[in-house]
């Protein structure tokens, strides 16, 4: 394929250095006011370099926005065209990004040479939104997409979302424009936005990164980064994309470019001997418990987990970072069941210590108190692929927990081995005991569902609207479509997961991973994009604080016709922080200063109240609100559902209780 | 001003026969209690109607709490769990009485059978 890119033009060819020199001279003779080569900047020039909030002087404006006057342009095939050829081999459907000069070469190639398909460029207003859209898209589809960011400031904007993707074990392909050649790159803003090693910004929370220096290097590294990102444990990957490499023409000195063929790698499985020992412990346990967090990478993971649970007749605690286990299954149980367990198998847990222990933030000795949740002697088994990619700086590996049987490996890939080992280890006697256990669990499950409904009924008619009422009214309007709950931000007491029947893998996509606030809105839009193509109806429970980090993603959804129903959990505060300040005030025997708000100073989002429905309307959404009376909620959501079915994003602004 | 509801007073009698305590309880104000409930941040974890929430109060419902007033006050003063203690310097006894009155004044929850939306949720 690359051979076809070789230009047969007889026009004069420019190498990169010569091209930039010509461009600089041409710019100096034009209206841009650029400094001529060899001419020192004047004091006046220096004085005119003021903070960017001021109107830019001609020099800065030219560097940031001006297009250098180009020489005759048939320089051969741009290197970035070849990059597009490489990208197109990997079936990457979308590219949400905020535009930037440092990747203008590949940007131009993508939309002109690449015809803006596979990938299609989606305009974003913030790099954090772009990365989070990739994050949400993957969880809805199982397919990674890519983003482009400006180096350095664009990548700095993106970082929190990259960290969320890292903690949530989600592949995101990030390419960052950068101009390495200090002697040739434009001065001023583009140089402020260049770095020796932009990847360093995210190296602690990406699986791999590279900085290719040739087109062939790019081809190898792009295919490699895709493979690394999509081999469990998944994770975001980063590539710096030199400006020169994008704009230089492909050399015609006999260079033969090729695109390596992508191949998938089998995910790592737990050690066979350890699997056998785990099966022995589980089969012989009286009160085994299965705890899962990110086991089901695919719908098949759900099936495998159900098979294991039914074989053992063991309760399953789904911690919910993925849809792992149907909550309608009688073996689905709350976390409290581990208190009496004699064997616990934890699979892809983000925090094993905090699963079997706890921390009470009660100010004891100025800190807090550790507690244990399990009986002495409880055997602990772990299958986790995250053990294979632990890094040092960021503490997403959590506290250290001693484990009896630890298997670094992918849980979904290990489940078939474990199921077979359990079958082999199970005698008829044990089958009878397991069946009795299962019947008791079935009764407890039924009772648990009734308890949840009774709890939801409390304050049913209250205003502000209870979060239980919020999710119940919402479900009533979407239950007959193929819905996907793409995000719940701001904490609604997990009501949706407790009340809605969640049985399909796409019906619940989990949380942000790193708990970096601002994930909900953009990840929902990204997931809705994937669901749109799959014919699913996307719904999010959108908190106020989360939306205000980067509300511009609402415009992206409208601009690109991404249907999504966002129901606001508008509790007018950062309630996680509200409680922290209240707690500290009490420990210190002080009355919390509320100022003129309802929460301690600095924690409320009120006075003035934000009219989220108007914000959404201004960006092209159908929207309604504020809904204060619970009686008005159902009809408003019904209207919003109709708007979403017509292809629009829609938002209902609801005043809610804190949690 | 709403006086301490009769139903709660009757319930309180079942737990205590201390006449002085009952007099205090009857004098308490649900209206003032609601203001104190907000002012001292009770609503932040227990929500405005005392329905509670899973992450902040373990889902515990404190509306119409079954605890007698003395036990309620003792808990609030001395709790050493996730809920921070409210000592006298932060929350006066009278305010705590009022908060208790407010909680007792809240309406009882509807029966699930009377809420069609919940009836249809999560069929077994």
XYZ file of C-alpha atoms in Angstrom:
783
model
C 0.000 0.000 0.000
C 2.624 2.624 0.848
C 4.268 2.271 -2.542
C 1.272 3.961 -4.094
C 2.053 7.057 -2.092
C 5.326 7.733 -3.818
C 4.982 10.889 -5.829
C 6.056 10.779 -9.439
C 6.124 14.550 -9.713
C 9.133 16.184 -11.270
C 8.751 19.312 -9.158
C 11.727 20.337 -7.038
C 11.892 18.398 -3.782
C 12.621 20.075 -0.483
C 13.943 18.305 2.536
C 12.529 19.357 5.892
C 15.307 21.727 6.885
C 15.265 23.504 3.577
C 11.469 23.692 3.606
C 11.392 25.359 6.998
C 14.134 27.813 6.045
C 12.274 28.808 2.919
C 9.064 29.173 4.852
C 10.759 31.386 7.434
C 12.223 33.676 4.803
C 8.938 33.817 2.946
C 7.184 34.698 6.180
C 9.633 37.483 6.879
C 8.863 39.120 3.569
C 5.156 38.826 4.022
C 2.717 40.413 6.395
C 3.466 38.166 9.364
C 6.293 40.243 10.735
C 8.388 37.134 11.506
C 12.012 37.641 12.451
C 14.473 37.051 9.652
C 17.053 34.295 10.153
C 20.094 35.626 11.915
C 18.388 38.823 13.023
C 18.241 39.179 16.776
C 14.930 40.027 18.313
C 14.717 43.656 19.386
C 14.012 44.891 22.897
C 10.702 46.090 21.589
C 9.918 42.577 20.434
C 10.763 41.254 23.876
C 8.600 43.843 25.582
C 5.724 42.886 23.357
C 5.808 39.321 24.674
C 3.143 39.715 27.281
C 0.807 37.245 28.970
C -1.445 35.482 26.525
C -4.556 37.017 28.072
C -3.551 40.261 26.403
C -4.155 40.761 22.698
C -1.260 39.025 20.909
C 1.233 41.155 19.103
C 1.802 40.625 15.420
C 4.710 38.311 16.049
C 2.760 35.995 18.338
C -0.386 36.133 16.247
C 1.557 35.179 13.180
C 3.258 32.296 14.933
C 0.030 30.978 16.396
C -2.484 31.573 13.675
C -0.679 32.556 10.549
C 0.011 30.159 7.758
C 3.568 30.479 6.524
C 3.783 31.550 2.929
C 4.664 28.352 1.174
C 6.925 27.711 -1.738
C 5.594 25.774 -4.713
C 3.818 22.931 -2.944
C 4.335 19.790 -4.912
C 6.949 18.486 -2.518
C 6.032 14.866 -2.892
C 3.786 12.784 -0.707
C 3.595 14.148 2.842
C 4.749 11.808 5.545
C 1.450 12.305 7.294
C -0.357 10.702 4.351
C 1.577 7.551 5.070
C 0.640 7.878 8.734
C -3.009 7.924 7.679
C -2.420 4.763 5.647
C -1.060 3.123 8.779
C -3.958 4.302 10.926
C -6.491 3.054 8.398
C -5.233 -0.519 8.719
C -6.456 -0.652 12.301
C -10.170 -0.048 11.892
C -10.260 3.040 14.101
C -13.634 4.613 13.565
C -13.425 7.985 15.327
C -10.947 10.592 16.394
C -12.354 13.070 18.913
C -9.872 15.928 19.300
C -9.340 19.605 19.881
C -7.454 21.088 16.915
C -3.842 22.168 17.301
C -1.039 23.462 15.127
C 1.471 20.887 16.300
C -0.453 18.152 14.536
C -1.584 20.154 11.549
C 0.269 17.874 9.183
C -1.608 14.749 10.115
C -4.839 16.701 10.635
C -4.720 17.854 7.023
C -3.933 14.358 5.801
C -6.756 12.805 7.803
C -9.484 15.060 6.479
C -8.252 15.486 2.886
C -6.137 12.493 1.926
C -8.036 10.209 4.304
C -11.450 11.692 3.394
C -12.273 12.044 7.082
C -13.355 8.453 7.437
C -11.835 5.669 9.514
C -11.185 7.685 11.542
C -13.708 10.488 11.423
C -12.532 13.659 13.141
C -14.964 14.832 15.843
C -14.481 18.368 17.095
C -13.948 18.651 20.834
C -13.608 21.746 22.962
C -11.212 20.263 25.505
C -8.591 17.520 25.381
C -9.860 16.028 28.616
C -13.229 15.578 26.915
C -11.590 13.971 23.884
C -9.743 11.356 25.942
C -12.794 10.634 28.087
C -14.865 10.189 24.936
C -12.369 7.550 23.795
C -12.666 5.988 27.244
C -16.457 5.787 27.130
C -16.507 4.642 23.526
C -14.305 1.654 24.298
C -16.465 0.543 27.184
C -19.566 0.643 25.001
C -18.031 -1.114 22.004
C -14.888 -2.977 23.034
C -13.051 -1.116 20.252
C -10.387 1.523 20.883
C -10.363 4.894 19.174
C -7.688 7.568 19.061
C -7.186 11.210 19.861
C -4.698 13.884 18.894
C -3.500 16.457 21.392
C -1.332 19.527 21.222
C 2.005 19.196 22.938
C 2.485 20.335 25.579
C -0.549 22.252 26.712
C -3.080 20.004 25.038
C -1.607 16.959 26.692
C -1.598 18.788 29.996
C -5.326 19.366 29.546
C -5.791 15.683 28.775
C -3.939 14.235 31.730
C -6.724 13.654 34.225
C -8.716 11.742 31.645
C -5.644 9.675 30.776
C -5.249 8.807 34.442
C -8.890 7.727 34.638
C -8.390 5.478 31.604
C -5.256 4.021 33.187
C -7.001 3.229 36.465
C -10.037 1.867 34.602
C -7.824 -0.359 32.409
C -9.141 1.073 29.163
C -7.143 1.389 25.937
C -6.935 4.886 24.490
C -4.576 5.759 21.646
C -3.106 9.233 22.152
C -0.926 11.020 19.629
C 0.635 14.291 20.727
C 1.944 16.842 18.267
C 5.385 18.184 19.125
C 8.132 19.994 17.255
C 11.494 18.707 18.358
C 13.883 20.670 16.156
C 14.646 23.742 18.227
C 16.632 25.290 15.400
C 13.854 25.029 12.879
C 10.520 25.148 14.634
C 8.656 28.464 14.666
C 9.592 30.676 17.609
C 7.153 32.042 20.148
C 4.037 30.090 20.963
C 4.937 26.910 19.063
C 8.168 26.745 21.025
C 6.347 27.314 24.305
C 4.262 24.352 23.246
C 7.179 22.042 22.483
C 9.143 19.807 24.807
C 12.029 17.357 24.674
C 9.766 14.577 25.826
C 6.062 15.343 26.000
C 5.326 11.718 26.818
C 6.923 12.234 30.225
C 3.771 14.058 31.292
C 1.747 10.824 31.159
C 4.441 8.130 31.360
C 3.487 7.153 34.905
C -0.018 6.227 33.817
C 0.271 4.893 30.300
C 1.237 1.357 29.330
C 3.761 2.422 26.722
C 4.943 5.442 24.808
C 7.237 6.263 21.929
C 8.611 9.153 19.934
C 9.224 7.940 16.365
C 11.906 9.646 14.305
C 11.103 8.156 10.909
C 7.987 7.140 9.034
C 8.893 3.489 9.254
C 9.448 3.946 12.960
C 5.953 5.482 13.136
C 4.418 2.510 11.326
C 6.016 0.010 13.677
C 5.200 1.998 16.771
C 1.616 2.758 15.874
C 0.810 -0.900 15.282
C 2.761 -1.770 18.423
C 0.927 0.785 20.545
C -2.407 -0.551 19.322
C -1.344 -4.076 20.243
C -0.040 -3.089 23.661
C -3.161 -1.070 24.453
C -5.510 -3.896 23.484
C -3.683 -6.772 25.133
C -5.040 -7.369 28.650
C -4.526 -5.662 30.948
C -5.672 -2.839 28.723
C -4.407 0.685 29.123
C -3.826 4.021 27.422
C -0.739 4.486 25.246
C 1.020 7.604 24.035
C 2.989 8.622 20.970
C 4.707 11.937 20.341
C 4.359 12.999 16.745
C 7.120 15.261 15.541
C 5.945 18.158 13.425
C 8.754 17.658 10.967
C 7.967 13.997 10.509
C 4.389 14.894 9.642
C 5.312 17.495 7.044
C 8.422 16.039 5.434
C 7.696 14.279 2.167
C 8.345 10.598 1.900
C 11.924 10.154 0.729
C 12.354 8.888 -2.789
C 15.849 7.594 -2.340
C 14.814 4.003 -2.368
C 13.128 3.997 1.041
C 10.563 1.217 1.054
C 7.909 1.837 3.663
C 5.732 -0.969 4.889
C 2.938 -1.320 7.387
C 3.368 -4.180 9.859
C 0.359 -6.456 10.010
C -1.502 -6.235 13.301
C -2.041 -9.408 15.248
C -3.794 -10.001 18.543
C -2.050 -11.555 21.496
C -3.646 -14.165 23.703
C -4.366 -12.670 27.121
C -2.256 -13.962 30.010
C -3.858 -16.777 32.023
C -3.353 -17.741 35.635
C -0.841 -20.457 36.367
C -2.345 -23.952 35.922
C -1.157 -25.213 39.312
C -2.508 -22.158 41.085
C -5.835 -22.525 39.268
C -6.078 -26.131 40.512
C -5.360 -25.068 44.085
C -7.916 -22.277 43.866
C -10.525 -24.747 42.613
C -9.759 -27.119 45.489
C -10.215 -24.358 48.057
C -13.450 -23.130 46.483
C -15.038 -26.563 46.141
C -14.277 -27.509 49.729
C -15.325 -24.205 51.234
C -18.547 -23.983 53.242
C -19.115 -20.305 52.564
C -17.155 -19.294 49.457
C -17.694 -15.838 47.997
C -16.806 -14.571 44.543
C -15.919 -10.867 44.391
C -15.535 -9.252 40.974
C -14.739 -5.792 39.706
C -13.470 -5.747 36.107
C -13.750 -9.410 35.163
C -16.067 -9.206 32.168
C -14.086 -7.537 29.430
C -16.641 -8.963 26.999
C -20.178 -10.384 27.198
C -18.603 -13.829 27.277
C -17.013 -12.922 30.605
C -20.506 -12.576 32.089
C -21.476 -16.049 30.842
C -18.324 -17.593 32.255
C -18.830 -15.962 35.608
C -22.415 -17.171 35.811
C -21.211 -20.688 35.005
C -18.597 -20.602 37.770
C -21.013 -19.169 40.331
C -23.673 -21.762 39.530
C -21.176 -24.609 39.687
C -20.126 -23.510 43.150
C -23.537 -22.143 44.201
C -21.512 -19.278 45.590
C -22.711 -15.700 46.076
C -21.227 -13.083 43.767
C -20.399 -9.574 44.917
C -20.116 -7.322 41.898
C -18.140 -4.202 42.772
C -19.368 -2.710 39.535
C -16.480 -1.289 37.588
C -17.927 -3.364 34.767
C -21.163 -5.230 34.273
C -19.819 -8.584 35.441
C -22.821 -10.472 36.761
C -26.580 -10.057 36.246
C -28.060 -8.398 39.305
C -31.265 -10.379 38.702
C -29.444 -13.660 39.241
C -30.217 -15.195 42.619
C -26.511 -15.509 43.394
C -25.998 -11.727 43.165
C -25.454 -10.530 46.716
C -24.275 -7.411 48.554
C -20.747 -6.933 49.888
C -21.753 -7.832 53.422
C -21.740 -11.554 52.544
C -17.955 -11.633 52.764
C -18.149 -11.164 56.539
C -18.865 -14.865 57.008
C -16.847 -16.230 54.114
C -14.261 -18.948 54.594
C -12.841 -18.609 51.072
C -12.938 -15.480 48.921
C -11.863 -15.318 45.325
C -11.298 -11.766 44.127
C -11.082 -11.251 40.385
C -9.682 -8.090 38.808
C -10.294 -6.141 41.991
C -9.103 -2.559 41.957
C -8.619 -2.694 45.722
C -8.329 -6.100 47.385
C -7.296 -4.636 50.750
C -10.368 -2.483 50.944
C -12.525 -5.423 49.965
C -11.590 -7.468 53.021
C -10.684 -4.555 55.279
C -12.054 -1.100 55.810
C -11.040 2.352 56.869
C -13.224 4.441 59.136
C -12.576 8.134 58.691
C -13.309 8.971 62.334
C -10.274 11.061 63.128
C -8.841 8.412 65.450
C -5.329 9.549 66.407
C -5.773 12.310 63.854
C -6.187 9.887 60.989
C -8.726 7.115 61.049
C -9.152 3.509 61.951
C -8.501 0.291 60.078
C -10.976 -2.523 60.503
C -11.171 -6.042 59.158
C -14.299 -7.315 57.460
C -13.471 -11.010 57.395
C -13.004 -13.820 59.892
C -9.502 -14.935 60.884
C -8.279 -17.761 58.697
C -10.337 -16.838 55.651
C -8.460 -17.998 52.567
C -7.961 -15.393 49.895
C -7.512 -16.088 46.183
C -6.749 -13.462 43.568
C -6.719 -13.374 39.782
C -5.632 -9.995 38.499
C -3.920 -8.828 35.338
C -3.084 -5.527 36.955
C -0.320 -7.316 38.872
C 1.466 -7.409 35.510
C 1.649 -3.652 34.972
C 2.154 -2.147 38.406
C 4.081 1.121 38.307
C 5.658 3.129 41.096
C 4.529 6.691 41.347
C 0.754 6.825 41.279
C -0.838 4.729 44.008
C -3.604 3.041 42.034
C -2.235 -0.316 43.216
C -3.738 0.487 46.650
C -2.699 -1.022 50.008
C -0.841 -4.309 50.072
C -2.973 -7.345 50.845
C -1.538 -10.750 51.685
C -3.111 -13.407 49.473
C -3.050 -17.210 49.810
C -3.276 -18.029 46.114
C -2.302 -15.189 43.814
C -2.517 -15.489 40.045
C -1.209 -12.594 37.971
C -3.256 -13.045 34.812
C -6.421 -12.022 33.069
C -9.475 -13.245 34.957
C -11.791 -13.649 31.962
C -9.124 -15.650 30.154
C -8.523 -17.755 33.265
C -12.180 -18.527 33.970
C -12.464 -21.455 31.510
C -9.516 -23.175 33.231
C -10.974 -22.497 36.645
C -14.395 -23.801 35.630
C -12.888 -27.048 34.372
C -10.781 -27.379 37.520
C -13.854 -26.851 39.708
C -15.773 -29.503 37.774
C -12.948 -31.974 38.242
C -12.627 -31.232 41.945
C -16.351 -31.478 42.794
C -17.548 -34.743 44.310
C -21.217 -35.703 44.533
C -21.196 -34.943 48.266
C -20.039 -31.468 47.604
C -22.682 -31.010 44.913
C -25.405 -31.731 47.483
C -23.932 -29.266 49.953
C -23.646 -26.642 47.244
C -27.269 -27.108 46.203
C -28.437 -26.506 49.794
C -26.277 -23.400 49.973
C -27.745 -22.157 46.726
C -31.288 -22.446 47.989
C -30.500 -20.351 51.060
C -28.875 -17.731 48.865
C -31.914 -17.649 46.587
C -34.152 -16.771 49.518
C -31.755 -14.128 50.783
C -31.579 -12.599 47.320
C -35.367 -12.313 47.065
C -35.559 -10.747 50.497
C -32.774 -8.344 49.553
C -34.682 -7.104 46.517
C -37.737 -6.366 48.637
C -35.588 -4.510 51.163
C -34.173 -2.345 48.397
C -37.638 -1.444 47.172
C -38.757 -0.556 50.691
C -35.735 1.711 51.098
C -36.497 3.358 47.762
C -40.027 4.152 48.926
C -38.820 6.395 51.751
C -39.304 10.092 50.913
C -40.857 9.071 47.592
C -42.837 12.298 47.296
C -40.220 14.610 48.791
C -38.641 17.624 47.184
C -35.714 17.908 46.511
C -36.348 14.702 44.625
C -34.868 11.557 46.129
C -32.245 9.787 44.059
C -34.328 6.595 44.298
C -37.300 8.379 42.731
C -35.019 9.877 40.101
C -33.742 6.539 38.840
C -37.145 4.869 39.146
C -38.853 7.503 37.005
C -36.021 7.238 34.520
C -36.226 3.478 34.213
C -39.965 3.616 33.637
C -39.369 5.634 30.472
C -36.539 3.542 28.986
C -37.347 0.009 30.027
C -38.781 -0.935 26.635
C -35.749 0.101 24.592
C -32.303 -1.522 24.360
C -30.842 0.818 26.945
C -27.297 1.335 28.084
C -26.556 3.179 31.324
C -23.312 4.778 30.232
C -22.439 6.677 33.392
C -23.647 7.717 36.799
C -21.682 10.592 38.232
C -22.012 12.301 41.559
C -23.237 9.252 43.443
C -26.910 8.401 43.486
C -26.579 5.700 46.133
C -26.137 3.143 43.393
C -29.913 3.062 42.994
C -29.822 2.234 39.296
C -27.643 -0.794 39.919
C -29.878 -1.850 42.808
C -33.257 -1.281 41.181
C -32.844 -1.753 37.441
C -32.502 -5.269 36.041
C -28.977 -5.210 34.632
C -28.417 -8.352 32.621
C -26.542 -7.384 29.456
C -22.906 -6.393 29.299
C -23.653 -3.011 27.710
C -26.304 -2.075 30.228
C -23.770 -0.826 32.747
C -20.342 0.563 31.853
C -18.908 1.249 35.283
C -17.289 4.325 36.745
C -14.321 6.474 35.866
C -11.485 4.364 37.249
C -9.420 7.064 38.895
C -12.416 8.937 40.314
C -11.228 12.083 38.582
C -14.327 14.260 38.471
C -15.250 15.407 34.988
C -15.389 11.918 33.477
C -19.159 11.534 33.424
C -20.210 13.966 30.722
C -17.539 13.268 28.100
C -17.398 9.515 28.714
C -21.176 9.409 28.324
C -20.938 11.188 24.985
C -18.212 8.783 23.841
C -20.206 5.756 24.927
C -23.333 7.166 23.310
C -21.384 7.485 20.082
C -20.601 3.782 20.181
C -24.122 2.890 21.218
C -25.563 5.045 18.419
C -23.843 2.865 15.859
C -25.037 -0.275 17.649
C -28.642 0.948 17.728
C -28.771 1.251 21.513
C -30.370 3.955 23.632
C -27.838 5.711 25.879
C -28.741 7.212 29.210
C -26.588 8.907 31.821
C -27.218 10.218 35.288
C -25.238 13.411 35.129
C -24.095 15.295 38.200
C -23.723 19.048 38.319
C -20.141 19.189 39.538
C -18.969 16.692 36.944
C -20.629 18.555 34.067
C -19.064 21.883 34.960
C -15.493 20.665 34.450
C -15.839 20.694 30.683
C -19.427 21.331 29.595
C -18.292 21.993 26.040
C -18.696 18.306 25.341
C -22.429 18.986 25.172
C -21.743 20.953 22.020
C -19.690 18.079 20.597
C -22.645 15.741 21.121
C -25.044 18.098 19.354
C -22.576 18.938 16.587
C -22.022 15.291 15.730
C -25.601 14.191 16.324
C -24.889 11.813 19.161
C -28.164 10.878 20.871
C -27.907 10.699 24.645
C -30.395 11.177 27.459
C -28.720 12.973 30.383
C -30.793 13.270 33.526
C -29.231 15.735 35.905
C -28.508 14.765 39.474
C -28.362 18.432 40.405
C -27.669 18.500 44.126
C -26.006 21.920 43.948
C -22.819 20.927 45.692
C -19.589 18.980 45.766
C -21.062 16.634 48.292
C -18.027 14.453 48.766
C -16.213 17.558 49.926
C -19.169 18.884 51.887
C -18.908 15.900 54.164
C -15.146 16.110 54.531
C -15.310 19.687 55.774
C -18.249 18.906 58.057
C -16.382 15.935 59.497
C -13.232 17.926 60.155
C -15.247 20.747 61.723
C -16.822 18.270 64.136
C -13.556 16.580 65.026
C -12.180 20.024 65.842
C -15.261 21.037 67.782
C -16.162 23.900 65.497
C -19.405 24.824 63.794
C -18.906 24.579 60.033
C -19.086 27.995 58.408
C -21.748 27.829 55.704
C -21.461 31.413 54.538
C -24.726 32.024 52.722
C -24.965 28.534 51.274
C -26.233 25.151 52.450
C -22.827 23.501 52.650
C -19.531 24.659 54.165
C -17.940 27.567 52.310
C -16.338 26.422 49.089
C -18.414 23.292 48.602
C -21.728 24.546 47.215
C -22.675 25.169 43.582
C -25.413 27.691 44.200
C -26.035 31.430 44.442
C -26.490 31.669 41.562
C -27.938 28.275 40.700
C -26.760 27.033 37.337
C -29.535 26.491 34.815
C -28.167 23.348 33.222
C -31.118 22.983 30.882
C -30.397 26.433 29.460
C -26.713 25.616 29.210
C -27.572 22.486 27.228
C -30.083 24.322 25.046
C -27.453 26.891 24.150
C -25.297 24.100 22.781
C -27.983 22.505 20.667
C -29.595 20.040 23.076
C -33.250 19.459 23.730
C -33.577 20.295 27.411
C -36.078 20.889 30.175
C -35.998 21.954 33.807
C -35.522 22.635 36.567
C -37.754 19.813 37.775
C -38.546 20.345 41.444
C -41.783 18.431 41.964
C -41.396 14.663 41.584
C -44.776 14.491 39.869
C -43.339 16.456 36.943
C -40.340 14.211 36.496
C -41.819 11.292 34.577
C -43.542 13.428 31.921
C -40.363 15.491 31.398
C -38.250 12.382 30.912
C -40.836 10.985 28.534
C -40.483 14.071 26.332
C -36.715 13.799 26.506
C -36.814 10.149 25.456
C -38.806 11.134 22.370
C -36.184 13.757 21.519
C -33.373 11.226 21.878
C -35.206 8.740 19.713
C -35.310 11.413 17.029
C -31.515 11.543 17.119
C -30.958 14.506 19.456
C -29.150 14.642 22.770
C -31.536 15.645 25.551
C -31.095 16.809 29.134
C -33.529 17.020 32.035
C -32.374 19.215 34.892
C -33.621 17.758 38.192
C -33.099 19.216 41.664
C -32.133 16.256 43.803
C -31.088 15.200 47.245
C -27.329 15.005 47.866
C -26.965 11.268 47.384
C -44.514 25.629 64.969
C -45.244 21.911 64.948
C -45.331 20.202 68.275
C -43.895 16.788 68.815
C -46.377 14.410 67.180
C -48.621 12.400 69.388
C -47.659 9.153 67.697
C -44.014 9.729 68.492
C -44.827 10.692 72.030
C -46.719 7.467 72.501
C -43.804 5.543 71.029
C -41.425 7.379 73.292
C -43.473 6.343 76.291
C -42.870 2.785 75.343
C -39.141 3.306 75.712
C -38.990 5.564 78.735
C -41.078 6.595 81.648
C -39.039 9.581 82.573
C -41.567 12.400 82.886
C -38.924 15.093 82.685
C -37.618 13.679 79.446
C -41.098 13.526 78.007
C -41.703 17.151 78.903
C -38.530 18.107 77.080
C -39.537 16.100 74.074
C -42.961 17.645 73.927
C -41.526 21.131 74.084
C -39.217 20.504 71.188
C -39.966 22.083 67.876
C -39.963 20.187 64.609
C -39.747 23.443 62.696
C -36.658 24.598 64.566
C -35.348 21.077 64.243
C -35.578 21.221 60.494
C -33.548 24.425 60.470
C -30.949 22.908 62.798
C -30.865 19.727 60.703
C -29.836 21.846 57.731
C -27.588 24.254 59.615
C -25.524 21.467 61.187
C -25.185 19.446 58.019
C -27.292 16.406 58.996
C -28.918 16.566 55.547
C -25.570 16.170 53.861
C -25.391 12.475 54.752
C -28.959 11.660 55.735
C -30.767 13.714 53.063
C -33.463 16.277 53.833
C -36.169 13.750 54.579
C -33.972 11.441 56.625
C -34.045 8.729 54.000
C -30.287 8.273 54.130
C -27.980 7.178 51.369
C -25.889 4.134 50.707
C -22.462 5.789 50.582
C -22.923 8.229 53.439
C -25.096 6.500 55.962
C -25.080 2.908 54.857
C -28.627 3.406 53.656
C -29.847 3.824 57.222
C -33.173 5.627 57.458
C -33.353 8.076 60.366
C -36.764 9.519 59.532
C -39.035 8.560 62.457
C -36.080 6.893 64.128
C -36.959 4.120 66.529
C -34.265 5.200 68.957
C -35.531 6.834 72.154
C -34.412 10.439 72.545
C -31.739 9.645 75.153
C -30.221 6.937 73.000
C -30.402 9.177 69.955
C -28.624 12.001 71.768
C -26.052 9.682 73.232
C -25.244 8.333 69.791
C -24.909 11.781 68.235
C -22.639 12.921 71.074
C -20.345 9.912 71.172
C -20.340 8.216 67.777
C -16.920 6.960 66.789
C -17.786 5.567 63.374
C -17.991 7.251 60.012
C -20.360 9.837 61.455
C -18.461 12.469 63.403
C -19.636 13.234 66.942
C -21.533 16.463 67.527
C -20.508 17.786 70.933
C -22.251 20.372 73.042
C -20.008 23.157 71.770
C -21.172 22.485 68.232
C -24.781 21.455 68.752
C -26.764 22.475 71.835
C -28.993 20.026 73.662
C -32.052 22.048 72.735
C -31.152 21.868 69.066
C -30.710 18.130 69.310
C -34.157 17.849 70.886
C -35.560 19.860 68.006
C -33.811 17.698 65.413
C -35.278 14.610 67.024
C -38.704 16.236 66.893
C -38.186 17.023 63.228
C -37.264 13.435 62.438
C -40.333 12.184 64.259
C -42.526 14.622 62.351
C -41.599 13.210 58.968
C -44.288 11.205 57.192
C -44.093 7.415 57.159
C -42.879 5.879 53.908
C -45.411 4.751 51.356
C -45.939 1.043 51.003
C -44.121 -0.398 48.004
C -47.405 -1.854 46.880
C -48.732 1.702 46.533
C -45.924 2.739 44.178
C -46.460 1.185 40.744
C -43.000 2.187 39.531
C -41.328 0.191 42.295
C -43.700 -2.721 41.912
C -42.519 -3.237 38.386
C -38.846 -3.045 39.228
C -36.539 -6.085 39.362
C -39.132 -8.884 39.067
C -37.998 -12.101 40.721
